[in-house]
JSON list of C-alpha atoms and ligand atoms in Angstrom, two decimals:
[
{"chain": "A", "resi": 1, "resn": "MET", "atom": "CA", "xyz": [-58.76, -57.54, 38.91]},
{"chain": "A", "resi": 2, "resn": "ILE", "atom": "CA", "xyz": [-56.69, -56.47, 41.56]},
{"chain": "A", "resi": 3, "resn": "ARG", "atom": "CA", "xyz": [-52.56, -55.36, 41.00]},
{"chain": "A", "resi": 4, "resn": "PRO", "atom": "CA", "xyz": [-49.55, -55.55, 43.17]},
{"chain": "A", "resi": 5, "resn": "ILE", "atom": "CA", "xyz": [-47.94, -52.08, 42.96]},
{"chain": "A", "resi": 6, "resn": "LEU", "atom": "CA", "xyz": [-44.60, -52.42, 41.88]},
{"chain": "A", "resi": 7, "resn": "LEU", "atom": "CA", "xyz": [-42.16, -50.18, 44.64]},
{"chain": "A", "resi": 8, "resn": "TYR", "atom": "CA", "xyz": [-39.10, -48.61, 44.58]},
{"chain": "A", "resi": 9, "resn": "GLY", "atom": "CA", "xyz": [-36.31, -50.22, 43.79]},
{"chain": "A", "resi": 10, "resn": "ASP", "atom": "CA", "xyz": [-37.82, -52.29, 41.81]},
{"chain": "A", "resi": 11, "resn": "ASP", "atom": "CA", "xyz": [-35.69, -52.56, 37.68]},
{"chain": "A", "resi": 12, "resn": "ILE", "atom": "CA", "xyz": [-38.67, -52.72, 35.22]},
{"chain": "A", "resi": 13, "resn": "LEU", "atom": "CA", "xyz": [-40.15, -49.15, 37.24]},
{"chain": "A", "resi": 14, "resn": "ARG", "atom": "CA", "xyz": [-36.57, -47.48, 35.65]},
{"chain": "A", "resi": 15, "resn": "GLU", "atom": "CA", "xyz": [-37.64, -48.90, 31.92]},
{"chain": "A", "resi": 16, "resn": "ILE", "atom": "CA", "xyz": [-38.86, -46.52, 29.11]},
{"chain": "A", "resi": 17, "resn": "SER", "atom": "CA", "xyz": [-42.12, -46.90, 28.19]},
{"chain": "A", "resi": 18, "resn": "VAL", "atom": "CA", "xyz": [-42.80, -48.50, 25.13]},
{"chain": "A", "resi": 19, "resn": "GLU", "atom": "CA", "xyz": [-46.27, -47.60, 22.54]},
{"chain": "A", "resi": 20, "resn": "VAL", "atom": "CA", "xyz": [-49.50, -48.89, 22.94]},
{"chain": "A", "resi": 21, "resn": "SER", "atom": "CA", "xyz": [-50.17, -51.18, 19.29]},
{"chain": "A", "resi": 22, "resn": "PRO", "atom": "CA", "xyz": [-54.19, -50.03, 18.66]},
{"chain": "A", "resi": 23, "resn": "GLU", "atom": "CA", "xyz": [-53.85, -54.01, 17.77]},
{"chain": "A", "resi": 24, "resn": "SER", "atom": "CA", "xyz": [-53.32, -55.08, 21.47]},
{"chain": "A", "resi": 25, "resn": "LYS", "atom": "CA", "xyz": [-56.98, -53.38, 22.11]},
{"chain": "A", "resi": 26, "resn": "HIS", "atom": "CA", "xyz": [-58.57, -56.35, 23.75]},
{"chain": "A", "resi": 27, "resn": "ASN", "atom": "CA", "xyz": [-55.58, -56.45, 25.97]},
{"chain": "A", "resi": 28, "resn": "ILE", "atom": "CA", "xyz": [-55.34, -52.97, 26.12]},
{"chain": "A", "resi": 29, "resn": "GLU", "atom": "CA", "xyz": [-59.18, -52.65, 27.99]},
{"chain": "A", "resi": 30, "resn": "LYS", "atom": "CA", "xyz": [-58.72, -55.27, 30.54]},
{"chain": "A", "resi": 31, "resn": "LEU", "atom": "CA", "xyz": [-55.39, -53.42, 31.95]},
{"chain": "A", "resi": 32, "resn": "ILE", "atom": "CA", "xyz": [-57.07, -50.17, 32.04]},
{"chain": "A", "resi": 33, "resn": "PHE", "atom": "CA", "xyz": [-59.65, -51.93, 33.80]},
{"chain": "A", "resi": 34, "resn": "ASP", "atom": "CA", "xyz": [-57.72, -53.89, 36.32]},
{"chain": "A", "resi": 35, "resn": "MET", "atom": "CA", "xyz": [-55.43, -49.99, 36.50]},
{"chain": "A", "resi": 36, "resn": "PHE", "atom": "CA", "xyz": [-58.37, -48.12, 37.99]},
{"chain": "A", "resi": 37, "resn": "GLU", "atom": "CA", "xyz": [-59.71, -50.96, 39.86]},
{"chain": "A", "resi": 38, "resn": "THR", "atom": "CA", "xyz": [-55.97, -51.21, 41.74]},
{"chain": "A", "resi": 39, "resn": "MET", "atom": "CA", "xyz": [-55.67, -47.54, 42.01]},
{"chain": "A", "resi": 40, "resn": "HIS", "atom": "CA", "xyz": [-58.72, -46.83, 43.13]},
{"chain": "A", "resi": 41, "resn": "ALA", "atom": "CA", "xyz": [-58.10, -50.20, 46.32]},
{"chain": "A", "resi": 42, "resn": "ALA", "atom": "CA", "xyz": [-54.97, -48.54, 46.99]},
{"chain": "A", "resi": 43, "resn": "LYS", "atom": "CA", "xyz": [-56.43, -45.28, 46.86]},
{"chain": "A", "resi": 44, "resn": "GLY", "atom": "CA", "xyz": [-54.45, -43.22, 44.56]},
{"chain": "A", "resi": 45, "resn": "VAL", "atom": "CA", "xyz": [-55.14, -40.59, 42.09]},
{"chain": "A", "resi": 46, "resn": "GLY", "atom": "CA", "xyz": [-53.08, -41.96, 38.91]},
{"chain": "A", "resi": 47, "resn": "LEU", "atom": "CA", "xyz": [-51.41, -45.08, 38.06]},
{"chain": "A", "resi": 48, "resn": "ALA", "atom": "CA", "xyz": [-49.04, -46.20, 35.19]},
{"chain": "A", "resi": 49, "resn": "ALA", "atom": "CA", "xyz": [-48.80, -49.34, 33.32]},
{"chain": "A", "resi": 50, "resn": "VAL", "atom": "CA", "xyz": [-45.10, -49.23, 34.78]},
{"chain": "A", "resi": 51, "resn": "GLN", "atom": "CA", "xyz": [-46.50, -49.04, 38.47]},
{"chain": "A", "resi": 52, "resn": "ILE", "atom": "CA", "xyz": [-47.58, -53.17, 37.84]},
{"chain": "A", "resi": 53, "resn": "GLY", "atom": "CA", "xyz": [-45.02, -54.13, 35.43]},
{"chain": "A", "resi": 54, "resn": "VAL", "atom": "CA", "xyz": [-46.30, -53.81, 31.99]},
{"chain": "A", "resi": 55, "resn": "PRO", "atom": "CA", "xyz": [-44.03, -50.36, 30.53]},
{"chain": "A", "resi": 56, "resn": "LEU", "atom": "CA", "xyz": [-46.46, -49.74, 27.84]},
{"chain": "A", "resi": 57, "resn": "ARG", "atom": "CA", "xyz": [-47.20, -46.40, 27.53]},
{"chain": "A", "resi": 58, "resn": "LEU", "atom": "CA", "xyz": [-50.64, -45.90, 29.44]},
{"chain": "A", "resi": 59, "resn": "PHE", "atom": "CA", "xyz": [-51.45, -44.47, 33.10]},
{"chain": "A", "resi": 60, "resn": "VAL", "atom": "CA", "xyz": [-54.96, -43.42, 34.23]},
{"chain": "A", "resi": 61, "resn": "VAL", "atom": "CA", "xyz": [-56.39, -40.71, 36.24]},
{"chain": "A", "resi": 62, "resn": "ASP", "atom": "CA", "xyz": [-58.61, -40.26, 39.24]},
{"chain": "A", "resi": 63, "resn": "ILE", "atom": "CA", "xyz": [-59.68, -36.79, 40.65]},
{"chain": "A", "resi": 64, "resn": "ASN", "atom": "CA", "xyz": [-62.90, -37.01, 42.72]},
{"chain": "A", "resi": 65, "resn": "LEU", "atom": "CA", "xyz": [-62.82, -33.76, 45.00]},
{"chain": "A", "resi": 66, "resn": "LYS", "atom": "CA", "xyz": [-66.63, -33.36, 46.24]},
{"chain": "A", "resi": 67, "resn": "GLU", "atom": "CA", "xyz": [-66.19, -30.31, 48.08]},
{"chain": "A", "resi": 68, "resn": "GLU", "atom": "CA", "xyz": [-64.19, -28.48, 45.71]},
{"chain": "A", "resi": 69, "resn": "ASN", "atom": "CA", "xyz": [-66.81, -29.68, 42.51]},
{"chain": "A", "resi": 70, "resn": "TYR", "atom": "CA", "xyz": [-63.67, -30.97, 40.70]},
{"chain": "A", "resi": 71, "resn": "TYR", "atom": "CA", "xyz": [-64.06, -34.13, 38.63]},
{"chain": "A", "resi": 72, "resn": "PHE", "atom": "CA", "xyz": [-61.38, -35.50, 36.50]},
{"chain": "A", "resi": 73, "resn": "ARG", "atom": "CA", "xyz": [-61.31, -39.23, 35.20]},
{"chain": "A", "resi": 74, "resn": "GLY", "atom": "CA", "xyz": [-59.07, -40.70, 32.57]},
{"chain": "A", "resi": 75, "resn": "ALA", "atom": "CA", "xyz": [-57.41, -43.19, 30.17]},
{"chain": "A", "resi": 76, "resn": "PHE", "atom": "CA", "xyz": [-54.66, -41.28, 28.54]},
{"chain": "A", "resi": 77, "resn": "ILE", "atom": "CA", "xyz": [-52.81, -44.61, 26.20]},
{"chain": "A", "resi": 78, "resn": "ASN", "atom": "CA", "xyz": [-49.57, -43.09, 24.35]},
{"chain": "A", "resi": 79, "resn": "PRO", "atom": "CA", "xyz": [-49.89, -39.71, 25.28]},
{"chain": "A", "resi": 80, "resn": "GLU", "atom": "CA", "xyz": [-47.26, -36.31, 24.54]},
{"chain": "A", "resi": 81, "resn": "ILE", "atom": "CA", "xyz": [-46.85, -33.61, 26.00]},
{"chain": "A", "resi": 82, "resn": "VAL", "atom": "CA", "xyz": [-46.89, -31.44, 23.07]},
{"chain": "A", "resi": 83, "resn": "GLU", "atom": "CA", "xyz": [-46.32, -27.99, 25.60]},
{"chain": "A", "resi": 84, "resn": "TRP", "atom": "CA", "xyz": [-44.92, -27.51, 29.66]},
{"chain": "A", "resi": 85, "resn": "THR", "atom": "CA", "xyz": [-45.78, -24.61, 29.77]},
{"chain": "A", "resi": 86, "resn": "GLY", "atom": "CA", "xyz": [-48.24, -21.78, 29.41]},
{"chain": "A", "resi": 87, "resn": "PRO", "atom": "CA", "xyz": [-47.44, -18.99, 27.84]},
{"chain": "A", "resi": 88, "resn": "GLU", "atom": "CA", "xyz": [-45.89, -17.82, 30.96]},
{"chain": "A", "resi": 89, "resn": "ARG", "atom": "CA", "xyz": [-43.87, -20.56, 32.03]},
{"chain": "A", "resi": 90, "resn": "ASN", "atom": "CA", "xyz": [-45.79, -20.32, 35.32]},
{"chain": "A", "resi": 91, "resn": "LEU", "atom": "CA", "xyz": [-43.82, -23.48, 37.21]},
{"chain": "A", "resi": 92, "resn": "VAL", "atom": "CA", "xyz": [-45.59, -23.70, 40.92]},
{"chain": "A", "resi": 93, "resn": "LYS", "atom": "CA", "xyz": [-44.99, -25.36, 43.66]},
{"chain": "A", "resi": 94, "resn": "TYR", "atom": "CA", "xyz": [-47.06, -28.24, 45.66]},
{"chain": "A", "resi": 95, "resn": "THR", "atom": "CA", "xyz": [-46.68, -31.81, 47.07]},
{"chain": "A", "resi": 96, "resn": "GLU", "atom": "CA", "xyz": [-46.24, -34.78, 45.05]},
{"chain": "A", "resi": 97, "resn": "GLY", "atom": "CA", "xyz": [-46.35, -39.31, 46.75]},
{"chain": "A", "resi": 98, "resn": "CYS", "atom": "CA", "xyz": [-46.63, -42.42, 44.75]},
{"chain": "A", "resi": 99, "resn": "LEU", "atom": "CA", "xyz": [-47.78, -45.67, 45.23]},
{"chain": "A", "resi": 100, "resn": "SER", "atom": "CA", "xyz": [-44.54, -46.85, 44.13]},
{"chain": "A", "resi": 101, "resn": "VAL", "atom": "CA", "xyz": [-43.39, -44.77, 46.93]},
{"chain": "A", "resi": 102, "resn": "PRO", "atom": "CA", "xyz": [-45.68, -44.79, 49.78]},
{"chain": "A", "resi": 103, "resn": "GLY", "atom": "CA", "xyz": [-44.97, -43.06, 52.91]},
{"chain": "A", "resi": 104, "resn": "LEU", "atom": "CA", "xyz": [-43.61, -41.00, 51.59]},
{"chain": "A", "resi": 105, "resn": "ALA", "atom": "CA", "xyz": [-44.14, -36.56, 49.88]},
{"chain": "A", "resi": 106, "resn": "ALA", "atom": "CA", "xyz": [-42.93, -34.05, 49.32]},
{"chain": "A", "resi": 107, "resn": "ILE", "atom": "CA", "xyz": [-43.06, -30.32, 47.24]},
{"chain": "A", "resi": 108, "resn": "VAL", "atom": "CA", "xyz": [-42.35, -30.70, 43.65]},
{"chain": "A", "resi": 109, "resn": "GLU", "atom": "CA", "xyz": [-42.19, -27.64, 40.96]},
{"chain": "A", "resi": 110, "resn": "ARG", "atom": "CA", "xyz": [-44.14, -28.80, 38.42]},
{"chain": "A", "resi": 111, "resn": "SER", "atom": "CA", "xyz": [-45.57, -26.25, 35.04]},
{"chain": "A", "resi": 112, "resn": "GLU", "atom": "CA", "xyz": [-48.43, -24.98, 35.91]},
{"chain": "A", "resi": 113, "resn": "SER", "atom": "CA", "xyz": [-50.25, -26.31, 32.57]},
{"chain": "A", "resi": 114, "resn": "VAL", "atom": "CA", "xyz": [-49.83, -28.30, 30.11]},
{"chain": "A", "resi": 115, "resn": "GLU", "atom": "CA", "xyz": [-50.91, -29.37, 26.61]},
{"chain": "A", "resi": 116, "resn": "LEU", "atom": "CA", "xyz": [-51.01, -33.06, 26.04]},
{"chain": "A", "resi": 117, "resn": "SER", "atom": "CA", "xyz": [-52.26, -35.60, 22.89]},
{"chain": "A", "resi": 118, "resn": "TRP", "atom": "CA", "xyz": [-53.47, -39.19, 23.44]},
{"chain": "A", "resi": 119, "resn": "TYR", "atom": "CA", "xyz": [-55.89, -41.96, 22.79]},
{"chain": "A", "resi": 120, "resn": "ASP", "atom": "CA", "xyz": [-58.32, -43.19, 25.09]},
{"chain": "A", "resi": 121, "resn": "GLU", "atom": "CA", "xyz": [-59.52, -45.96, 25.85]},
{"chain": "A", "resi": 122, "resn": "LYS", "atom": "CA", "xyz": [-62.03, -46.23, 22.04]},
{"chain": "A", "resi": 123, "resn": "TRP", "atom": "CA", "xyz": [-58.78, -45.52, 20.96]},
{"chain": "A", "resi": 124, "resn": "GLU", "atom": "CA", "xyz": [-59.91, -42.26, 19.23]},
{"chain": "A", "resi": 125, "resn": "PHE", "atom": "CA", "xyz": [-57.21, -38.87, 19.57]},
{"chain": "A", "resi": 126, "resn": "HIS", "atom": "CA", "xyz": [-57.56, -35.98, 21.91]},
{"chain": "A", "resi": 127, "resn": "GLN", "atom": "CA", "xyz": [-55.60, -32.64, 22.47]},
{"chain": "A", "resi": 128, "resn": "GLU", "atom": "CA", "xyz": [-55.89, -30.59, 25.24]},
{"chain": "A", "resi": 129, "resn": "VAL", "atom": "CA", "xyz": [-54.49, -28.15, 28.07]},
{"chain": "A", "resi": 130, "resn": "PHE", "atom": "CA", "xyz": [-54.69, -28.86, 31.02]},
{"chain": "A", "resi": 131, "resn": "SER", "atom": "CA", "xyz": [-54.47, -27.27, 34.09]},
{"chain": "A", "resi": 132, "resn": "GLY", "atom": "CA", "xyz": [-53.69, -27.23, 38.09]},
{"chain": "A", "resi": 133, "resn": "TYR", "atom": "CA", "xyz": [-53.83, -30.97, 39.49]},
{"chain": "A", "resi": 134, "resn": "ALA", "atom": "CA", "xyz": [-55.00, -31.88, 36.11]},
{"chain": "A", "resi": 135, "resn": "ALA", "atom": "CA", "xyz": [-51.36, -30.60, 34.54]},
{"chain": "A", "resi": 136, "resn": "ARG", "atom": "CA", "xyz": [-49.81, -31.82, 38.22]},
{"chain": "A", "resi": 137, "resn": "ILE", "atom": "CA", "xyz": [-50.75, -35.54, 38.01]},
{"chain": "A", "resi": 138, "resn": "ILE", "atom": "CA", "xyz": [-50.14, -35.81, 34.18]},
{"chain": "A", "resi": 139, "resn": "GLN", "atom": "CA", "xyz": [-47.12, -34.46, 34.50]},
{"chain": "A", "resi": 140, "resn": "HIS", "atom": "CA", "xyz": [-45.91, -37.21, 37.08]},
{"chain": "A", "resi": 141, "resn": "GLU", "atom": "CA", "xyz": [-47.71, -39.94, 35.40]},
{"chain": "A", "resi": 142, "resn": "TYR", "atom": "CA", "xyz": [-45.69, -38.85, 31.88]},
{"chain": "A", "resi": 143, "resn": "ASP", "atom": "CA", "xyz": [-42.27, -38.99, 33.70]},
{"chain": "A", "resi": 144, "resn": "HIS", "atom": "CA", "xyz": [-43.21, -42.28, 35.05]},
{"chain": "A", "resi": 145, "resn": "LEU", "atom": "CA", "xyz": [-43.59, -43.47, 30.81]},
{"chain": "A", "resi": 146, "resn": "SER", "atom": "CA", "xyz": [-39.45, -42.14, 30.96]},
{"chain": "A", "resi": 147, "resn": "GLY", "atom": "CA", "xyz": [-38.64, -44.07, 34.72]},
{"chain": "A", "resi": 148, "resn": "VAL", "atom": "CA", "xyz": [-38.56, -41.00, 36.77]},
{"chain": "A", "resi": 149, "resn": "PHE", "atom": "CA", "xyz": [-40.20, -40.54, 40.53]},
{"chain": "A", "resi": 150, "resn": "TYR", "atom": "CA", "xyz": [-41.09, -37.18, 41.59]},
{"chain": "A", "resi": 151, "resn": "THR", "atom": "CA", "xyz": [-38.73, -37.92, 44.48]},
{"chain": "A", "resi": 152, "resn": "ASP", "atom": "CA", "xyz": [-35.60, -37.50, 41.06]},
{"chain": "A", "resi": 153, "resn": "HIS", "atom": "CA", "xyz": [-37.38, -33.61, 40.93]},
{"chain": "A", "resi": 154, "resn": "LEU", "atom": "CA", "xyz": [-36.21, -32.55, 44.05]},
{"chain": "A", "resi": 155, "resn": "ASP", "atom": "CA", "xyz": [-32.50, -30.99, 45.07]},
{"chain": "A", "resi": 156, "resn": "THR", "atom": "CA", "xyz": [-29.84, -33.01, 46.89]},
{"chain": "A", "resi": 157, "resn": "MET", "atom": "CA", "xyz": [-30.50, -31.71, 49.82]},
{"chain": "A", "resi": 158, "resn": "TRP", "atom": "CA", "xyz": [-34.36, -33.18, 50.13]},
{"chain": "A", "resi": 159, "resn": "GLN", "atom": "CA", "xyz": [-33.06, -35.72, 48.27]},
{"chain": "A", "resi": 160, "resn": "ASN", "atom": "CA", "xyz": [-30.50, -36.42, 52.02]},
{"chain": "A", "resi": 161, "resn": "LEU", "atom": "CA", "xyz": [-33.55, -35.96, 53.82]},
{"chain": "A", "resi": 162, "resn": "ILE", "atom": "CA", "xyz": [-35.43, -38.63, 51.91]},
{"chain": "A", "resi": 163, "resn": "GLN", "atom": "CA", "xyz": [-32.88, -40.95, 51.28]},
{"chain": "A", "resi": 164, "resn": "PRO", "atom": "CA", "xyz": [-33.23, -43.33, 54.29]},
{"chain": "A", "resi": 165, "resn": "SER", "atom": "CA", "xyz": [-37.21, -43.62, 53.87]},
{"chain": "A", "resi": 166, "resn": "LEU", "atom": "CA", "xyz": [-36.37, -45.14, 50.24]},
{"chain": "A", "resi": 167, "resn": "ASP", "atom": "CA", "xyz": [-33.76, -46.95, 51.32]},
{"chain": "A", "resi": 168, "resn": "LEU", "atom": "CA", "xyz": [-36.56, -49.30, 52.64]},
{"chain": "A", "resi": 169, "resn": "ILE", "atom": "CA", "xyz": [-38.78, -48.86, 50.86]},
{"chain": "A", "resi": 170, "resn": "GLU", "atom": "CA", "xyz": [-36.48, -50.27, 48.81]},
{"chain": "A", "resi": 171, "resn": "GLU", "atom": "CA", "xyz": [-35.36, -52.70, 51.23]},
{"chain": "A", "resi": 172, "resn": "ARG", "atom": "CA", "xyz": [-39.07, -54.06, 51.31]},
{"chain": "A", "resi": 173, "resn": "LYS", "atom": "CA", "xyz": [-39.57, -53.21, 55.22]},
{"chain": "A", "resi": 174, "resn": "ILE", "atom": "CA", "xyz": [-42.78, -51.18, 55.33]},
{"chain": "A", "resi": 175, "resn": "GLU", "atom": "CA", "xyz": [-46.34, -51.97, 54.85]},
{"chain": "A", "resi": 176, "resn": "PRO", "atom": "CA", "xyz": [-48.06, -49.86, 52.32]},
{"chain": "A", "resi": 177, "resn": "GLY", "atom": "CA", "xyz": [-51.21, -50.94, 53.39]},
{"chain": "A", "resi": 178, "resn": "TYR", "atom": "CA", "xyz": [-52.40, -51.93, 49.82]},
{"chain": "A", "resi": 179, "resn": "SER", "atom": "CA", "xyz": [-51.18, -55.21, 47.06]},
{"chain": "A", "resi": 180, "resn": "TRP", "atom": "CA", "xyz": [-47.62, -54.72, 46.62]},
{"chain": "A", "resi": 181, "resn": "LYS", "atom": "CA", "xyz": [-44.52, -56.53, 45.13]},
{"chain": "B", "resi": 201, "resn": "LIG", "atom": "ZN1", "xyz": [-46.44, -42.59, 40.81]}
]
């Protein structure tokens, strides 16, 4: 079921998401299904549960770059970034957008690689190092679990530049082209 995506300005998006309990397995499967469906309908590559109003520590990612032969898909339950950078603390800049901040994009500096632990939808534990595009999306989605938007990382000059656009979203004077609330 496609669910409406919460937009910037909604207080729920600033909440700290809580751990998912394994006992809630059935509901989580349904939630993950809905999250993929909602994300695909909105043409996104990542979505945190809180973005559809469920403040649980869970996000989904689906990157499908045919030309570059790059595919990365998964559901990440109770994720934990155990290491933020590679040994050289390599920071990289790249353009980001967010389904909760429609019509906007900005360059954000993030770690080139992260080591993440998480449970998949079968409650199997994983720990793996990600780099490049996958690491960027993981860090972006992980931020949502702490109520943080990519726009929070921008310096004052960029914050000031994009503030009018953020105001328009907050006033709901935009049409993202997908189901939202
Ligand atoms: Zn986002």
